[in-house]
Amino acid sequence: MREPDLDTSSSSDHEDSFEESHQSLCRKPVHQILGGGAVSDVLQWRRPKVGGFVLVCASATWFLFERAGYSILSVFANAMMLLVVILFFWAKSAALLNRPLPPLPDLEVSEHFVGEVADVACVWINRVLAVAQEITFSGNVVLFLKVALGLWFVSYVGSLFNFLTLVYIGVVFSLTVPVFYEKYRSHVDEKLCLMQKVVSAQYRKIDENILRKMPKRIYKEKKTQ
């Protein structure tokens, strides 16, 4: 029986790919890294009214549900009831006084919007399935460690905050980090380069002491046997 091959690939390939990806991101403007659309404009405060509105709404929502003690269901029901009452009396008074009806938009969801949401969801689902397939069938140890470490980090952060607080922190970070990064990009990139060197050194040790000693593509070896 033939012994399974060992993974003799060096860690320099992973370091080079990481460095190349980091350099390619550094060459791109921040607006292009964020997608270059309307969302990027909001995150970089190029549309300050929209960014301020999002921040105020997020802060008000977090305060109502976390500090004031309201529940999501009660606030939603009361807001909808108030809206229905206002629209009802507005329509009745408009009919009696010969005034125009409330200026409501078309209350429907277009098929184009649903198709765009479905396409984006399909792309992300396929990415997750591709990662799961790569870990399961290809035996990619590096990818497995990255996914395991990321899931552990999410679990650890989730144990410190509840879901709503975590979403609020994400919104605040999304509206502040891109602006500060664009302003102090050179200093941040310098620190990231130093951090990348430390991570690469630690990964080299793990690769030499652990990863190279692990059998490569065990699944395919068993299948051929």
PDB file of C-alpha atoms in Angstrom:
ATOM      1  CA  MET A   1       0.000   0.000   0.000  1.00  0.00           C
ATOM      2  CA  ARG A   2       1.422   3.320  -1.051  1.00  0.00           C
ATOM      3  CA  GLU A   3       1.968   5.843   1.705  1.00  0.00           C
ATOM      4  CA  PRO A   4      -0.015   9.082   1.363  1.00  0.00           C
ATOM      5  CA  ASP A   5       1.996  11.986   0.094  1.00  0.00           C
ATOM      6  CA  LEU A   6       2.953  14.710   2.466  1.00  0.00           C
ATOM      7  CA  ASP A   7       2.200  18.353   1.830  1.00  0.00           C
ATOM      8  CA  THR A   8       5.646  19.691   0.960  1.00  0.00           C
ATOM      9  CA  SER A   9       4.441  23.067  -0.299  1.00  0.00           C
ATOM     10  CA  SER A  10       6.204  25.920   1.416  1.00  0.00           C
ATOM     11  CA  SER A  11       4.514  28.746   3.234  1.00  0.00           C
ATOM     12  CA  SER A  12       6.094  31.252   0.845  1.00  0.00           C
ATOM     13  CA  ASP A  13       3.250  30.706  -1.645  1.00  0.00           C
ATOM     14  CA  HIS A  14       0.669  31.719   0.962  1.00  0.00           C
ATOM     15  CA  GLU A  15       2.787  34.655   2.073  1.00  0.00           C
ATOM     16  CA  ASP A  16       3.274  35.830  -1.527  1.00  0.00           C
ATOM     17  CA  SER A  17      -0.431  35.551  -2.290  1.00  0.00           C
ATOM     18  CA  PHE A  18      -1.306  37.456   0.880  1.00  0.00           C
ATOM     19  CA  GLU A  19       1.235  40.159   0.088  1.00  0.00           C
ATOM     20  CA  GLU A  20       0.088  40.448  -3.528  1.00  0.00           C
ATOM     21  CA  SER A  21      -3.564  40.754  -2.478  1.00  0.00           C
ATOM     22  CA  HIS A  22      -2.655  43.369   0.126  1.00  0.00           C
ATOM     23  CA  GLN A  23      -0.635  45.365  -2.402  1.00  0.00           C
ATOM     24  CA  SER A  24      -3.447  45.192  -4.953  1.00  0.00           C
ATOM     25  CA  LEU A  25      -5.871  46.536  -2.352  1.00  0.00           C
ATOM     26  CA  CYS A  26      -3.441  49.302  -1.426  1.00  0.00           C
ATOM     27  CA  ARG A  27      -3.287  50.431  -5.059  1.00  0.00           C
ATOM     28  CA  LYS A  28      -7.064  50.741  -5.291  1.00  0.00           C
ATOM     29  CA  PRO A  29      -8.921  53.768  -3.918  1.00  0.00           C
ATOM     30  CA  VAL A  30     -11.102  53.128  -0.894  1.00  0.00           C
ATOM     31  CA  HIS A  31     -14.244  53.985  -2.844  1.00  0.00           C
ATOM     32  CA  GLN A  32     -13.463  51.231  -5.363  1.00  0.00           C
ATOM     33  CA  ILE A  33     -12.646  48.709  -2.629  1.00  0.00           C
ATOM     34  CA  LEU A  34     -16.086  49.296  -1.092  1.00  0.00           C
ATOM     35  CA  GLY A  35     -17.817  48.641  -4.402  1.00  0.00           C
ATOM     36  CA  GLY A  36     -17.917  52.095  -5.959  1.00  0.00           C
ATOM     37  CA  GLY A  37     -21.701  52.487  -5.745  1.00  0.00           C
ATOM     38  CA  ALA A  38     -24.240  54.331  -3.651  1.00  0.00           C
ATOM     39  CA  VAL A  39     -23.349  52.273  -0.579  1.00  0.00           C
ATOM     40  CA  SER A  40     -19.719  53.367  -0.887  1.00  0.00           C
ATOM     41  CA  ASP A  41     -20.829  56.990  -1.058  1.00  0.00           C
ATOM     42  CA  VAL A  42     -22.794  56.571   2.169  1.00  0.00           C
ATOM     43  CA  LEU A  43     -19.975  54.749   3.990  1.00  0.00           C
ATOM     44  CA  GLN A  44     -17.487  57.471   3.037  1.00  0.00           C
ATOM     45  CA  TRP A  45     -19.909  60.281   3.908  1.00  0.00           C
ATOM     46  CA  ARG A  46     -20.017  61.567   0.353  1.00  0.00           C
ATOM     47  CA  ARG A  47     -23.772  61.705   0.885  1.00  0.00           C
ATOM     48  CA  PRO A  48     -23.806  63.180   4.398  1.00  0.00           C
ATOM     49  CA  LYS A  49     -27.586  63.437   4.692  1.00  0.00           C
ATOM     50  CA  VAL A  50     -28.089  59.746   3.984  1.00  0.00           C
ATOM     51  CA  GLY A  51     -25.179  58.754   6.237  1.00  0.00           C
ATOM     52  CA  GLY A  52     -26.473  60.922   9.068  1.00  0.00           C
ATOM     53  CA  PHE A  53     -29.988  59.521   8.632  1.00  0.00           C
ATOM     54  CA  VAL A  54     -28.682  55.936   8.825  1.00  0.00           C
ATOM     55  CA  LEU A  55     -26.635  56.727  11.931  1.00  0.00           C
ATOM     56  CA  VAL A  56     -29.527  58.494  13.675  1.00  0.00           C
ATOM     57  CA  CYS A  57     -31.967  55.691  12.859  1.00  0.00           C
ATOM     58  CA  ALA A  58     -29.527  53.039  14.073  1.00  0.00           C
ATOM     59  CA  SER A  59     -28.852  54.955  17.285  1.00  0.00           C
ATOM     60  CA  ALA A  60     -32.570  55.532  17.929  1.00  0.00           C
ATOM     61  CA  THR A  61     -33.375  51.874  17.283  1.00  0.00           C
ATOM     62  CA  TRP A  62     -30.631  50.690  19.612  1.00  0.00           C
ATOM     63  CA  PHE A  63     -31.723  53.117  22.343  1.00  0.00           C
ATOM     64  CA  LEU A  64     -35.404  52.135  22.105  1.00  0.00           C
ATOM     65  CA  PHE A  65     -34.825  48.396  22.247  1.00  0.00           C
ATOM     66  CA  GLU A  66     -31.767  48.198  24.493  1.00  0.00           C
ATOM     67  CA  ARG A  67     -32.068  51.125  26.925  1.00  0.00           C
ATOM     68  CA  ALA A  68     -35.735  52.081  26.968  1.00  0.00           C
ATOM     69  CA  GLY A  69     -36.879  48.472  27.209  1.00  0.00           C
ATOM     70  CA  TYR A  70     -39.336  48.439  24.296  1.00  0.00           C
ATOM     71  CA  SER A  71     -39.887  45.281  22.312  1.00  0.00           C
ATOM     72  CA  ILE A  72     -39.628  45.153  18.542  1.00  0.00           C
ATOM     73  CA  LEU A  73     -43.148  43.801  18.108  1.00  0.00           C
ATOM     74  CA  SER A  74     -44.821  46.495  20.237  1.00  0.00           C
ATOM     75  CA  VAL A  75     -42.924  49.366  18.593  1.00  0.00           C
ATOM     76  CA  PHE A  76     -43.673  48.037  15.102  1.00  0.00           C
ATOM     77  CA  ALA A  77     -47.372  47.525  15.889  1.00  0.00           C
ATOM     78  CA  ASN A  78     -47.754  50.996  17.469  1.00  0.00           C
ATOM     79  CA  ALA A  79     -45.938  52.695  14.572  1.00  0.00           C
ATOM     80  CA  MET A  80     -48.078  50.920  11.986  1.00  0.00           C
ATOM     81  CA  MET A  81     -51.264  51.721  13.917  1.00  0.00           C
ATOM     82  CA  LEU A  82     -50.308  55.411  14.110  1.00  0.00           C
ATOM     83  CA  LEU A  83     -49.515  55.468  10.398  1.00  0.00           C
ATOM     84  CA  VAL A  84     -52.808  53.807   9.466  1.00  0.00           C
ATOM     85  CA  VAL A  85     -54.799  56.236  11.642  1.00  0.00           C
ATOM     86  CA  ILE A  86     -53.049  59.278  10.139  1.00  0.00           C
ATOM     87  CA  LEU A  87     -53.590  58.075   6.571  1.00  0.00           C
ATOM     88  CA  PHE A  88     -57.232  57.177   7.250  1.00  0.00           C
ATOM     89  CA  PHE A  89     -58.187  60.580   8.675  1.00  0.00           C
ATOM     90  CA  TRP A  90     -56.094  62.354   6.029  1.00  0.00           C
ATOM     91  CA  ALA A  91     -58.017  60.563   3.270  1.00  0.00           C
ATOM     92  CA  LYS A  92     -61.397  61.271   4.911  1.00  0.00           C
ATOM     93  CA  SER A  93     -60.600  64.963   5.446  1.00  0.00           C
ATOM     94  CA  ALA A  94     -59.289  65.266   1.890  1.00  0.00           C
ATOM     95  CA  ALA A  95     -62.568  63.883   0.515  1.00  0.00           C
ATOM     96  CA  LEU A  96     -64.624  66.329   2.619  1.00  0.00           C
ATOM     97  CA  LEU A  97     -62.479  69.400   1.914  1.00  0.00           C
ATOM     98  CA  ASN A  98     -61.675  68.567  -1.710  1.00  0.00           C
ATOM     99  CA  ARG A  99     -57.995  68.298  -0.925  1.00  0.00           C
ATOM    100  CA  PRO A 100     -55.506  65.924  -2.590  1.00  0.00           C
ATOM    101  CA  LEU A 101     -55.049  62.447  -1.175  1.00  0.00           C
ATOM    102  CA  PRO A 102     -51.897  61.459   0.710  1.00  0.00           C
ATOM    103  CA  PRO A 103     -48.928  61.253  -1.689  1.00  0.00           C
ATOM    104  CA  LEU A 104     -48.196  57.543  -1.321  1.00  0.00           C
ATOM    105  CA  PRO A 105     -45.844  55.705  -3.689  1.00  0.00           C
ATOM    106  CA  ASP A 106     -46.737  52.428  -5.327  1.00  0.00           C
ATOM    107  CA  LEU A 107     -46.913  49.977  -2.449  1.00  0.00           C
ATOM    108  CA  GLU A 108     -45.460  46.959  -4.228  1.00  0.00           C
ATOM    109  CA  VAL A 109     -42.147  45.196  -4.661  1.00  0.00           C
ATOM    110  CA  SER A 110     -40.918  45.044  -8.246  1.00  0.00           C
ATOM    111  CA  GLU A 111     -39.786  41.794  -9.849  1.00  0.00           C
ATOM    112  CA  HIS A 112     -36.493  43.451 -10.790  1.00  0.00           C
ATOM    113  CA  PHE A 113     -35.711  44.187  -7.131  1.00  0.00           C
ATOM    114  CA  VAL A 114     -36.587  40.637  -6.092  1.00  0.00           C
ATOM    115  CA  GLY A 115     -34.380  39.280  -8.875  1.00  0.00           C
ATOM    116  CA  GLU A 116     -31.408  41.406  -7.781  1.00  0.00           C
ATOM    117  CA  VAL A 117     -31.764  40.277  -4.156  1.00  0.00           C
ATOM    118  CA  ALA A 118     -32.029  36.649  -5.271  1.00  0.00           C
ATOM    119  CA  ASP A 119     -28.901  36.978  -7.443  1.00  0.00           C
ATOM    120  CA  VAL A 120     -26.859  38.459  -4.588  1.00  0.00           C
ATOM    121  CA  ALA A 121     -28.098  35.788  -2.173  1.00  0.00           C
ATOM    122  CA  CYS A 122     -27.272  33.066  -4.718  1.00  0.00           C
ATOM    123  CA  VAL A 123     -23.697  34.347  -5.092  1.00  0.00           C
ATOM    124  CA  TRP A 124     -23.060  34.341  -1.334  1.00  0.00           C
ATOM    125  CA  ILE A 125     -24.659  30.909  -0.845  1.00  0.00           C
ATOM    126  CA  ASN A 126     -22.512  29.461  -3.626  1.00  0.00           C
ATOM    127  CA  ARG A 127     -19.398  30.949  -2.023  1.00  0.00           C
ATOM    128  CA  VAL A 128     -20.214  29.311   1.314  1.00  0.00           C
ATOM    129  CA  LEU A 129     -20.904  25.975  -0.382  1.00  0.00           C
ATOM    130  CA  ALA A 130     -17.648  26.233  -2.354  1.00  0.00           C
ATOM    131  CA  VAL A 131     -15.693  26.775   0.864  1.00  0.00           C
ATOM    132  CA  ALA A 132     -17.421  23.803   2.507  1.00  0.00           C
ATOM    133  CA  GLN A 133     -16.666  21.631  -0.536  1.00  0.00           C
ATOM    134  CA  GLU A 134     -13.028  22.735  -0.585  1.00  0.00           C
ATOM    135  CA  ILE A 135     -12.595  21.823   3.090  1.00  0.00           C
ATOM    136  CA  THR A 136     -14.455  18.507   2.840  1.00  0.00           C
ATOM    137  CA  PHE A 137     -13.147  17.001  -0.390  1.00  0.00           C
ATOM    138  CA  SER A 138      -9.803  18.736  -0.986  1.00  0.00           C
ATOM    139  CA  GLY A 139      -8.533  18.603   2.591  1.00  0.00           C
ATOM    140  CA  ASN A 140      -7.375  22.226   2.549  1.00  0.00           C
ATOM    141  CA  VAL A 141      -5.911  22.568   6.032  1.00  0.00           C
ATOM    142  CA  VAL A 142      -5.152  26.280   5.705  1.00  0.00           C
ATOM    143  CA  LEU A 143      -8.710  27.097   4.660  1.00  0.00           C
ATOM    144  CA  PHE A 144     -10.050  24.894   7.459  1.00  0.00           C
ATOM    145  CA  LEU A 145      -7.989  26.781  10.052  1.00  0.00           C
ATOM    146  CA  LYS A 146      -9.128  30.136   8.670  1.00  0.00           C
ATOM    147  CA  VAL A 147     -12.810  29.149   8.794  1.00  0.00           C
ATOM    148  CA  ALA A 148     -12.500  27.607  12.255  1.00  0.00           C
ATOM    149  CA  LEU A 149     -10.708  30.675  13.606  1.00  0.00           C
ATOM    150  CA  GLY A 150     -13.281  33.020  12.040  1.00  0.00           C
ATOM    151  CA  LEU A 151     -16.223  31.061  13.467  1.00  0.00           C
ATOM    152  CA  TRP A 152     -14.581  30.970  16.896  1.00  0.00           C
ATOM    153  CA  PHE A 153     -14.073  34.740  16.774  1.00  0.00           C
ATOM    154  CA  VAL A 154     -17.724  35.314  15.807  1.00  0.00           C
ATOM    155  CA  SER A 155     -18.840  33.014  18.634  1.00  0.00           C
ATOM    156  CA  TYR A 156     -16.613  34.842  21.121  1.00  0.00           C
ATOM    157  CA  VAL A 157     -17.868  38.279  20.081  1.00  0.00           C
ATOM    158  CA  GLY A 158     -21.462  37.016  20.142  1.00  0.00           C
ATOM    159  CA  SER A 159     -21.020  35.920  23.741  1.00  0.00           C
ATOM    160  CA  LEU A 160     -20.057  39.482  24.717  1.00  0.00           C
ATOM    161  CA  PHE A 161     -22.925  41.339  22.999  1.00  0.00           C
ATOM    162  CA  ASN A 162     -26.454  40.539  21.970  1.00  0.00           C
ATOM    163  CA  PHE A 163     -27.467  40.564  18.317  1.00  0.00           C
ATOM    164  CA  LEU A 164     -28.922  44.084  18.202  1.00  0.00           C
ATOM    165  CA  THR A 165     -25.902  45.640  19.911  1.00  0.00           C
ATOM    166  CA  LEU A 166     -23.621  43.752  17.547  1.00  0.00           C
ATOM    167  CA  VAL A 167     -25.530  45.071  14.521  1.00  0.00           C
ATOM    168  CA  TYR A 168     -25.377  48.613  15.910  1.00  0.00           C
ATOM    169  CA  ILE A 169     -21.618  48.344  16.466  1.00  0.00           C
ATOM    170  CA  GLY A 170     -21.267  47.085  12.896  1.00  0.00           C
ATOM    171  CA  VAL A 171     -23.221  50.059  11.542  1.00  0.00           C
ATOM    172  CA  VAL A 172     -21.126  52.546  13.539  1.00  0.00           C
ATOM    173  CA  PHE A 173     -17.891  50.894  12.438  1.00  0.00           C
ATOM    174  CA  SER A 174     -19.053  50.860   8.813  1.00  0.00           C
ATOM    175  CA  LEU A 175     -19.696  54.602   8.935  1.00  0.00           C
ATOM    176  CA  THR A 176     -16.435  55.488  10.698  1.00  0.00           C
ATOM    177  CA  VAL A 177     -13.678  53.023   9.740  1.00  0.00           C
ATOM    178  CA  PRO A 178     -13.642  53.764   5.952  1.00  0.00           C
ATOM    179  CA  VAL A 179     -13.392  57.514   6.607  1.00  0.00           C
ATOM    180  CA  PHE A 180     -10.511  57.190   9.076  1.00  0.00           C
ATOM    181  CA  TYR A 181      -8.758  54.634   6.879  1.00  0.00           C
ATOM    182  CA  GLU A 182      -8.905  56.941   3.865  1.00  0.00           C
ATOM    183  CA  LYS A 183      -7.555  59.819   5.960  1.00  0.00           C
ATOM    184  CA  TYR A 184      -4.737  57.889   7.670  1.00  0.00           C
ATOM    185  CA  ARG A 185      -4.173  55.228   5.012  1.00  0.00           C
ATOM    186  CA  SER A 186      -0.376  55.433   4.924  1.00  0.00           C
ATOM    187  CA  HIS A 187      -0.034  54.951   8.682  1.00  0.00           C
ATOM    188  CA  VAL A 188      -2.563  52.096   8.732  1.00  0.00           C
ATOM    189  CA  ASP A 189      -0.875  50.325   5.821  1.00  0.00           C
ATOM    190  CA  GLU A 190       2.477  50.608   7.597  1.00  0.00           C
ATOM    191  CA  LYS A 191       1.057  48.941  10.709  1.00  0.00           C
ATOM    192  CA  LEU A 192      -0.650  46.292   8.606  1.00  0.00           C
ATOM    193  CA  CYS A 193       2.653  45.471   6.913  1.00  0.00           C
ATOM    194  CA  LEU A 194       4.319  44.969  10.295  1.00  0.00           C
ATOM    195  CA  MET A 195       1.410  42.816  11.426  1.00  0.00           C
ATOM    196  CA  GLN A 196       1.617  40.814   8.192  1.00  0.00           C
ATOM    197  CA  LYS A 197       5.289  40.072   8.857  1.00  0.00           C
ATOM    198  CA  VAL A 198       4.507  38.823  12.378  1.00  0.00           C
ATOM    199  CA  VAL A 199       1.636  36.653  11.136  1.00  0.00           C
ATOM    200  CA  SER A 200       3.783  35.274   8.320  1.00  0.00           C
ATOM    201  CA  ALA A 201       6.540  34.339  10.763  1.00  0.00           C
ATOM    202  CA  GLN A 202       4.090  32.541  13.034  1.00  0.00           C
ATOM    203  CA  TYR A 203       2.463  30.795  10.096  1.00  0.00           C
ATOM    204  CA  ARG A 204       5.869  29.660   8.842  1.00  0.00           C
ATOM    205  CA  LYS A 205       6.506  27.989  12.192  1.00  0.00           C
ATOM    206  CA  ILE A 206       3.109  26.268  12.120  1.00  0.00           C
ATOM    207  CA  ASP A 207       3.663  25.187   8.525  1.00  0.00           C
ATOM    208  CA  GLU A 208       7.085  23.700   9.231  1.00  0.00           C
ATOM    209  CA  ASN A 209       6.137  21.982  12.492  1.00  0.00           C
ATOM    210  CA  ILE A 210       2.559  20.828  11.839  1.00  0.00           C
ATOM    211  CA  LEU A 211       1.105  21.343   8.374  1.00  0.00           C
ATOM    212  CA  ARG A 212       3.941  19.738   6.404  1.00  0.00           C
ATOM    213  CA  LYS A 213       3.733  16.624   8.557  1.00  0.00           C
ATOM    214  CA  MET A 214       0.027  16.108   7.838  1.00  0.00           C
ATOM    215  CA  PRO A 215      -1.031  13.782   4.981  1.00  0.00           C
ATOM    216  CA  LYS A 216      -2.236  15.600   1.902  1.00  0.00           C
ATOM    217  CA  ARG A 217      -5.487  14.708   0.147  1.00  0.00           C
ATOM    218  CA  ILE A 218      -6.275  11.792   2.405  1.00  0.00           C
ATOM    219  CA  TYR A 219      -9.727  11.563   0.879  1.00  0.00           C
ATOM    220  CA  LYS A 220      -8.379  10.990  -2.649  1.00  0.00           C
ATOM    221  CA  GLU A 221      -5.839   8.427  -1.405  1.00  0.00           C
ATOM    222  CA  LYS A 222      -8.547   6.388   0.285  1.00  0.00           C
ATOM    223  CA  LYS A 223     -10.711   6.631  -2.807  1.00  0.00           C
ATOM    224  CA  THR A 224      -7.952   5.260  -5.070  1.00  0.00           C
ATOM    225  CA  GLN A 225      -7.219   2.473  -2.622  1.00  0.00           C
TER     226      GLN A 225
END
